[in-house]
Coordinates of C-alpha atoms in Angstrom, one line a residue:
M398 CA -0.2 -0.2 -0.2
T399 CA 0.9 4.0 -0.4
Q400 CA 0.9 6.6 1.8
T401 CA -0.9 9.3 0.8
T402 CA 0.7 13.1 2.3
E403 CA -2.0 15.0 1.7
A404 CA -4.3 16.4 4.5
A405 CA -7.6 14.1 4.5
T406 CA -11.0 17.1 4.3
T407 CA -13.8 17.3 5.9
P408 CA -17.0 18.1 4.6
G409 CA -17.1 22.0 5.3
E410 CA -13.5 22.3 5.0
T411 CA -12.1 23.5 1.9
E412 CA -8.7 21.7 0.6
P413 CA -5.5 24.3 1.6
T414 CA -3.9 25.8 -1.7
R415 CA -0.9 26.9 -2.7
P416 CA -0.2 30.8 -3.0
T417 CA 0.2 31.7 -6.1
R418 CA 3.0 34.6 -7.5
P419 CA 1.1 36.6 -9.7
R420 CA 2.4 36.7 -13.3
R421 CA 3.8 39.0 -15.7
S422 CA 4.3 39.1 -19.0
R423 CA 7.5 40.4 -20.8
M424 CA 5.9 42.4 -22.4
T425 CA 4.6 44.2 -18.7
S426 CA 7.6 43.8 -16.7
L427 CA 9.0 47.0 -18.0
H428 CA 7.3 49.8 -16.1
R429 CA 5.4 52.4 -18.4
A430 CA 7.6 55.2 -16.3
W431 CA 10.6 53.8 -18.6
F432 CA 8.7 54.4 -21.4
V433 CA 7.8 57.8 -21.4
A434 CA 11.6 58.5 -20.6
A435 CA 12.9 57.0 -23.4
V436 CA 9.5 59.1 -24.8
T437 CA 11.3 61.8 -23.3
F438 CA 14.7 61.6 -24.8
V439 CA 14.1 61.1 -28.0
T440 CA 11.6 64.5 -27.8
I441 CA 14.7 66.1 -26.3
I442 CA 17.3 65.1 -29.2
G443 CA 14.6 66.0 -31.1
A444 CA 14.5 69.4 -30.6
A445 CA 18.1 69.5 -30.0
A446 CA 18.8 70.5 -33.5
F447 CA 19.4 73.5 -32.8
R448 CA 21.1 73.8 -29.5
S449 CA 23.8 72.4 -32.8
L450 CA 23.9 75.3 -34.9
P451 CA 24.4 78.9 -33.7
G452 CA 28.4 78.5 -33.4
L453 CA 27.9 77.6 -37.5
L454 CA 26.3 80.8 -37.7
I455 CA 28.6 82.9 -37.1
D456 CA 31.3 82.9 -39.3
P457 CA 27.9 82.9 -42.6
L458 CA 26.3 85.9 -40.4
H459 CA 29.9 87.7 -40.9
Q460 CA 30.4 87.2 -44.5
E461 CA 27.1 87.9 -45.4
F462 CA 26.3 90.5 -43.6
G463 CA 29.2 91.8 -42.4
W464 CA 28.0 91.6 -39.1
S465 CA 30.7 91.5 -36.2
R466 CA 31.0 88.9 -33.6
G467 CA 30.5 90.4 -31.0
T468 CA 26.6 91.6 -33.2
I469 CA 25.8 88.0 -33.9
G470 CA 27.2 86.5 -30.2
A471 CA 24.6 89.2 -28.4
A472 CA 22.4 87.2 -30.4
V473 CA 23.3 84.3 -29.6
S474 CA 23.5 85.7 -25.9
L475 CA 19.6 85.9 -25.4
N476 CA 18.8 83.1 -26.7
L477 CA 21.2 81.3 -23.5
A478 CA 19.3 83.7 -21.7
L479 CA 15.7 83.3 -22.5
Y480 CA 16.7 79.1 -22.8
G481 CA 17.5 79.6 -18.9
L482 CA 15.1 82.6 -18.1
T483 CA 12.2 80.8 -19.2
A484 CA 12.8 77.6 -18.0
P485 CA 11.4 77.5 -14.1
F486 CA 8.3 79.5 -15.5
A487 CA 7.9 76.7 -18.1
A488 CA 8.0 73.7 -14.8
A489 CA 5.1 76.1 -14.1
L490 CA 3.3 76.1 -16.8
M491 CA 3.7 72.0 -17.1
D492 CA 1.8 72.0 -13.7
R493 CA -0.5 73.9 -14.5
F494 CA -1.3 72.5 -18.2
G495 CA 0.3 69.6 -18.8
I496 CA 3.8 68.6 -20.1
R497 CA 2.1 67.6 -23.4
R498 CA 1.5 70.9 -24.5
V499 CA 3.3 73.1 -22.6
V500 CA 6.6 70.8 -25.1
A501 CA 5.3 70.6 -27.9
V502 CA 4.0 74.2 -28.2
A503 CA 7.3 75.0 -27.4
L504 CA 8.8 73.1 -30.8
T505 CA 6.5 75.0 -33.1
V506 CA 7.6 78.7 -31.1
I507 CA 11.3 76.8 -32.3
A508 CA 9.5 75.3 -36.0
A509 CA 8.4 79.0 -36.2
G510 CA 11.7 81.3 -34.8
S511 CA 14.1 79.0 -37.3
G512 CA 12.2 79.1 -40.0
L513 CA 11.8 83.0 -39.7
T514 CA 15.7 83.3 -39.4
V515 CA 16.0 82.7 -43.6
W516 CA 14.1 85.9 -44.6
M517 CA 16.0 88.4 -42.5
T518 CA 18.0 90.7 -43.8
A519 CA 19.1 93.0 -40.5
A520 CA 20.7 92.5 -37.2
W521 CA 17.5 93.0 -34.7
Q522 CA 15.8 90.2 -37.0
L523 CA 17.8 87.9 -36.0
W524 CA 17.9 88.8 -32.5
L525 CA 14.1 88.7 -32.4
C526 CA 13.8 84.9 -34.0
W527 CA 16.8 83.4 -33.2
G528 CA 17.2 85.1 -29.8
L529 CA 13.6 85.5 -29.4
L530 CA 11.2 82.9 -30.7
V531 CA 13.6 80.4 -31.0
G532 CA 15.0 81.0 -27.0
L533 CA 11.4 81.5 -25.4
G534 CA 10.5 77.6 -26.7
S535 CA 13.8 76.2 -26.2
G536 CA 13.6 77.2 -22.5
S537 CA 10.1 75.8 -22.4
M538 CA 12.3 72.0 -24.0
A539 CA 15.1 72.5 -21.3
L540 CA 16.3 70.3 -18.2
A541 CA 13.3 71.5 -16.0
F542 CA 11.3 69.4 -18.8
A543 CA 13.7 67.2 -17.8
A544 CA 13.3 67.3 -14.6
T545 CA 9.8 67.6 -14.3
V546 CA 9.4 63.4 -16.0
T547 CA 12.1 62.8 -13.1
N548 CA 9.8 64.2 -10.5
R549 CA 6.9 62.9 -11.9
W550 CA 7.3 58.8 -12.7
F551 CA 10.3 58.0 -10.7
T552 CA 10.7 57.8 -6.7
E553 CA 14.0 55.3 -7.1
R554 CA 17.1 55.8 -10.5
R555 CA 16.3 59.3 -10.4
G556 CA 19.6 60.6 -10.6
L557 CA 20.0 57.7 -13.3
V558 CA 17.2 59.2 -15.8
S559 CA 18.4 62.6 -14.8
G560 CA 21.4 61.7 -16.4
I561 CA 20.0 59.5 -19.3
L562 CA 17.3 62.7 -20.3
T563 CA 20.4 65.2 -20.0
A564 CA 22.4 63.0 -22.7
A565 CA 19.4 63.7 -24.5
S566 CA 21.1 66.6 -25.9
A567 CA 23.7 65.6 -26.1
S568 CA 22.9 62.5 -28.9
G569 CA 21.0 65.5 -30.6
Q570 CA 23.9 67.3 -31.1
L571 CA 25.9 63.7 -32.1
I572 CA 23.0 63.2 -34.5
F573 CA 22.5 67.4 -36.0
L574 CA 26.1 68.5 -35.9
P575 CA 27.7 66.8 -38.5
I576 CA 24.9 67.4 -41.1
L577 CA 24.7 70.6 -40.7
S578 CA 27.8 71.5 -40.9
W579 CA 27.5 69.5 -43.7
T580 CA 24.5 71.3 -45.1
V581 CA 26.9 75.6 -44.0
E582 CA 29.7 74.4 -46.1
S583 CA 27.9 73.0 -49.1
H584 CA 24.1 74.8 -49.4
G585 CA 24.5 78.0 -47.1
W586 CA 23.4 78.8 -43.8
R587 CA 19.2 79.0 -44.4
P588 CA 19.1 75.6 -45.6
A589 CA 20.3 74.6 -42.3
A590 CA 17.5 76.7 -40.7
V591 CA 14.9 75.2 -43.1
T592 CA 16.3 71.9 -41.2
V593 CA 16.2 72.6 -37.5
A594 CA 12.7 74.4 -38.0
L595 CA 11.5 70.6 -40.0
A596 CA 13.1 68.3 -37.1
A597 CA 11.1 70.8 -34.7
L598 CA 8.3 69.9 -36.2
A599 CA 8.9 66.2 -36.4
V600 CA 8.3 66.0 -33.1
V601 CA 5.4 67.9 -32.4
P602 CA 3.2 64.3 -33.2
F603 CA 5.7 62.6 -31.5
V604 CA 5.0 64.5 -27.9
W605 CA 1.1 64.5 -28.3
L606 CA 0.3 61.2 -29.5
L607 CA 3.0 59.2 -26.9
L608 CA 4.3 61.3 -23.6
R609 CA 2.0 61.2 -20.6
D610 CA 1.8 63.9 -18.1
H611 CA 1.3 61.6 -14.6
P612 CA 1.5 57.6 -13.9
A613 CA -1.9 58.3 -11.8
D614 CA -3.0 59.2 -16.1
V615 CA -2.2 55.8 -16.5
G616 CA -3.1 54.4 -13.2
L617 CA 0.3 53.8 -11.7
K618 CA 2.6 54.3 -9.5
P619 CA 5.5 56.2 -9.6
Y620 CA 8.7 54.0 -11.0
G621 CA 10.0 52.3 -6.8
A622 CA 6.8 54.0 -5.2
Q623 CA 4.9 52.0 -2.4
Q624 CA 2.4 53.9 -3.5
F625 CA -0.5 54.9 -5.3
V626 CA 0.3 58.7 -6.2
P627 CA -3.0 60.4 -7.2
K628 CA -2.0 63.1 -9.8
P629 CA -2.8 66.9 -8.8
E630 CA -4.5 69.3 -9.1
P631 CA -4.1 71.3 -11.5
I632 CA -2.2 75.0 -10.0
P633 CA -3.0 78.2 -10.9
G634 CA -1.4 81.1 -11.9
A635 CA 2.1 79.6 -13.1
A636 CA 3.8 82.5 -12.8
R637 CA 2.9 84.0 -9.8
R638 CA 4.3 80.3 -8.1
A639 CA 7.2 80.0 -10.4
L640 CA 8.1 83.9 -8.5
T641 CA 7.0 82.7 -5.3
V642 CA 9.1 79.8 -5.5
L643 CA 12.2 82.2 -6.7
F644 CA 11.6 84.3 -3.4
S645 CA 11.4 81.9 -1.2
A646 CA 14.4 80.6 -3.3
V647 CA 17.3 83.4 -2.5
R648 CA 16.5 83.3 1.0
T649 CA 18.3 80.2 1.4
G650 CA 22.4 79.7 1.4
P651 CA 22.4 76.7 -1.1
F652 CA 20.3 78.9 -3.5
W653 CA 23.1 81.3 -4.4
L654 CA 26.2 78.8 -4.2
L655 CA 23.6 75.8 -6.6
A656 CA 23.6 79.4 -8.8
G657 CA 26.6 80.1 -8.7
T658 CA 28.6 76.6 -9.8
F659 CA 25.6 76.5 -12.6
A660 CA 26.2 79.8 -14.3
I661 CA 30.1 78.9 -14.5
C662 CA 29.5 75.3 -15.4
G663 CA 26.9 77.2 -18.1
A664 CA 30.3 79.5 -19.4
S665 CA 32.6 77.5 -19.8
T666 CA 30.1 74.7 -21.6
N667 CA 27.3 76.1 -23.5
G668 CA 28.5 79.6 -23.8
L669 CA 32.6 78.5 -24.8
I670 CA 32.8 75.5 -26.3
Q671 CA 29.6 75.6 -28.3
T672 CA 29.0 78.6 -29.5
H673 CA 33.1 79.7 -30.1
F674 CA 35.3 76.4 -30.4
V675 CA 33.8 76.0 -34.3
P676 CA 35.2 79.3 -35.0
A677 CA 38.6 79.4 -32.4
A678 CA 39.5 76.9 -34.4
H679 CA 38.5 77.9 -37.8
D680 CA 40.7 80.8 -37.0
H681 CA 43.7 78.3 -36.5
G682 CA 43.5 76.8 -40.2
M683 CA 41.0 74.3 -39.0
P684 CA 38.2 73.6 -41.7
I685 CA 35.0 74.4 -39.9
T686 CA 33.8 70.8 -40.8
A687 CA 36.1 69.1 -39.2
A688 CA 35.6 71.3 -35.9
A689 CA 32.5 70.7 -35.7
S690 CA 32.9 66.9 -36.2
L691 CA 35.7 66.9 -32.6
L692 CA 32.0 69.4 -31.0
A693 CA 30.0 65.7 -32.1
V694 CA 32.2 64.1 -30.2
I695 CA 32.3 65.7 -27.8
G696 CA 28.5 64.7 -28.2
V697 CA 28.9 60.9 -28.2
F698 CA 31.6 60.8 -24.9
D699 CA 28.8 63.2 -23.3
V700 CA 26.8 60.6 -23.3
A701 CA 28.9 57.8 -21.6
G702 CA 29.9 60.6 -18.6
T703 CA 26.5 61.8 -18.2
V704 CA 24.8 58.4 -17.5
A705 CA 27.6 57.7 -15.4
S706 CA 27.1 61.0 -13.7
G707 CA 23.5 60.0 -12.7
W708 CA 24.8 56.4 -11.7
F709 CA 27.5 58.4 -9.3
T710 CA 25.0 60.0 -7.7
D711 CA 22.7 57.5 -6.2
R712 CA 25.8 56.1 -4.7
L713 CA 27.8 59.2 -3.8
E714 CA 27.6 62.9 -2.0
P715 CA 26.5 65.2 -5.1
R716 CA 29.0 67.9 -3.5
R717 CA 31.5 66.1 -3.9
L718 CA 31.2 64.9 -7.9
L719 CA 30.6 68.7 -8.6
A720 CA 33.6 70.1 -7.7
V721 CA 35.9 67.1 -9.4
Y722 CA 33.9 67.6 -12.4
Y723 CA 34.2 71.9 -12.4
A724 CA 38.5 70.4 -11.0
L725 CA 38.9 68.7 -14.4
R726 CA 36.6 71.1 -16.5
G727 CA 39.1 74.0 -15.8
I728 CA 42.5 71.4 -15.7
S729 CA 41.2 71.2 -19.1
L730 CA 40.2 74.6 -20.4
L731 CA 44.2 75.7 -20.0
F732 CA 44.9 73.8 -21.9
L733 CA 43.0 74.2 -24.9
P734 CA 44.9 77.1 -26.1
M735 CA 48.1 74.9 -26.8
L736 CA 46.2 72.7 -28.4
L737 CA 44.2 74.4 -31.6
A738 CA 46.1 73.3 -34.5
P739 CA 45.3 73.8 -38.6
S740 CA 44.9 69.3 -38.5
V741 CA 43.2 67.1 -35.9
H742 CA 46.3 65.4 -33.9
P743 CA 46.3 63.2 -30.9
P744 CA 46.5 66.1 -27.6
M745 CA 43.2 67.4 -29.2
I746 CA 40.9 64.1 -29.4
F747 CA 42.6 63.4 -25.8
F748 CA 41.2 66.8 -25.2
I749 CA 37.8 66.8 -26.9
V750 CA 37.4 62.3 -24.9
F751 CA 38.0 64.2 -21.5
Y752 CA 35.9 67.1 -22.4
G753 CA 32.9 65.6 -23.5
L754 CA 33.3 63.3 -20.5
D755 CA 32.5 66.0 -18.3
W756 CA 29.8 68.3 -20.7
V757 CA 27.1 67.9 -18.7
A758 CA 28.1 65.9 -15.7
T759 CA 27.4 68.5 -13.3
V760 CA 23.6 68.2 -14.3
P761 CA 22.5 65.2 -12.1
P762 CA 24.4 66.1 -8.5
T763 CA 23.0 70.2 -8.6
L764 CA 19.7 68.3 -9.4
A765 CA 20.1 66.0 -7.0
L766 CA 20.9 68.4 -4.4
C767 CA 18.3 70.7 -5.9
R768 CA 15.9 67.8 -5.3
E769 CA 17.5 67.7 -1.5
Q770 CA 16.9 70.7 -0.6
Y771 CA 13.6 72.0 -1.9
G772 CA 11.8 68.8 -2.2
D773 CA 8.6 69.2 -4.3
D774 CA 9.8 72.1 -5.8
S775 CA 12.8 71.5 -7.0
A776 CA 11.9 71.3 -10.4
I777 CA 11.4 74.9 -10.1
V778 CA 14.4 76.0 -7.9
F779 CA 15.8 73.6 -10.6
G780 CA 14.5 76.1 -13.3
W781 CA 15.9 79.0 -11.9
V782 CA 19.5 77.5 -10.9
L783 CA 19.2 76.8 -14.7
A784 CA 19.0 79.8 -15.7
S785 CA 21.6 81.6 -14.1
H786 CA 23.6 78.8 -16.4
Q787 CA 21.9 79.8 -19.6
V788 CA 22.9 84.0 -17.8
G789 CA 26.5 82.6 -17.7
A790 CA 26.7 81.5 -21.4
A791 CA 24.5 83.7 -22.2
L792 CA 27.3 86.3 -21.4
V793 CA 30.3 84.5 -21.8
A794 CA 29.0 83.9 -25.9
Y795 CA 28.6 87.7 -26.2
L796 CA 32.0 88.7 -24.1
G797 CA 33.9 86.2 -26.4
G798 CA 32.9 87.6 -29.1
V799 CA 34.0 90.5 -28.0
A800 CA 37.3 89.5 -27.1
R801 CA 37.7 87.7 -30.6
D802 CA 37.6 91.0 -31.9
V803 CA 39.5 93.1 -29.9
F804 CA 42.1 90.9 -29.1
G805 CA 41.9 89.1 -32.0
S806 CA 42.0 85.0 -30.4
Y807 CA 40.6 83.4 -28.5
D808 CA 42.9 82.2 -25.7
M809 CA 42.1 85.3 -23.1
V810 CA 38.6 83.2 -22.8
W811 CA 40.1 80.2 -22.6
Y812 CA 41.8 81.1 -19.7
A813 CA 39.7 82.9 -18.0
S814 CA 36.8 80.2 -18.0
G815 CA 39.3 77.6 -16.2
A816 CA 39.8 80.0 -13.7
L817 CA 36.1 80.1 -13.0
C818 CA 35.6 76.2 -13.6
A819 CA 38.8 76.1 -10.7
A820 CA 36.0 79.1 -8.1
A821 CA 33.4 77.0 -9.4
A822 CA 34.9 74.1 -7.4
L823 CA 35.5 75.2 -4.4
I824 CA 31.8 76.9 -4.0
A825 CA 30.1 73.0 -4.4
L826 CA 32.3 72.3 -1.2
V827 CA 30.7 74.9 0.8
I828 CA 26.5 73.7 0.4
R829 CA 25.7 72.1 3.9
R830 CA 24.3 68.7 3.2
R831 CA 20.4 67.8 3.7
P832 CA 18.2 64.8 4.7
A833 CA 17.7 62.7 2.5
G834 CA 14.3 63.5 0.4
G835 CA 14.8 67.5 1.0
L836 CA 12.6 69.9 3.7
G837 CA 10.7 71.4 0.8
L838 CA 11.2 76.0 1.2
R839 CA 9.0 76.0 4.0
G840 CA 11.4 74.4 6.0
V841 CA 14.7 75.5 4.7
R842 CA 16.9 78.8 6.8
G843 CA 19.7 79.7 5.6

């Protein structure tokens, strides 16, 4: 006889059942937040075309219209300043009207501004189209967009996601810069401006159909959250809220330290290298296409550097990361005047790789410190910190052009920027730590 090991059941008693694990198919194993991050990544790539063009336009506009490099640099400065100053208002508008609407309108404004430049005949039209319209549109597509998506859709892996989304801009530069430089050199600057306009328009339906404003819209929790987070009600008075957050933040010490370091970040990247590297290399006899290709290589390594920075930010102290990044950037800029030559040689390639890894690696730790210090208002605070980034970029974009007109070279600009980066490294170490999660502006003092 064989014995059975199953327990007998008596009438009225149910048979014990084994606990079953809910089945998850491979199609549903990936959280929707990663899909939204992917849509955001592609959107920023498509919008990044306009950021690749200003440095390529300086010499062609100077030759065609006779405008000084300082005049052209002033239009680029206006663009860069509005790119930053618009960001906090755009973050507040996203809380009011939703991410999709704000981003779709911003892309349309970018397309209009870039497209209208093909008919310009005076410098004020360059300031209006490229400076004002493209500046306003790009400001709404700034890193505050990435910060808003990260804060809403992710509780875990925020540093990594912010690094990936920041790298999207460099990826767009990688894709468009060689194409635009070839277009400018072969067909003139007008077809390049049209290409930017079409690229921005092509992203609009992609954003409208695929992007979602909040996890609650699809009945999900944010990635890594333990509880369901209901979608907050639209917050009226976007401009008032952006200004209220600013007035509260400026009464805190960390805001000024973060804004100061990020201003130097913008001065040494967007304002300096992105705007003036191509004309500076061309001054030394390097072809425009070759110099633009080097900027594209910076974009390649920026992707790796920024994603790695996001990974480090989830594990290491953000203040120390910032200090290291700024110190290394300053050292590299001091060597750049000795590396510029008519042809590309190994030391220049080393600089490009090194600088690319550090290009916007500062963004994930800066965003993490904003989140740590200011909690739920961190996206808007980061928008204002980004405004300082672009003000720094705008000043150097203008002053770099003036320095070139006055001194006949960019050497003084490289050295001054290197010294500023050394100062930023020291400032970053002064920022005080707060408990993870931050206290928000209501709990911050001093």
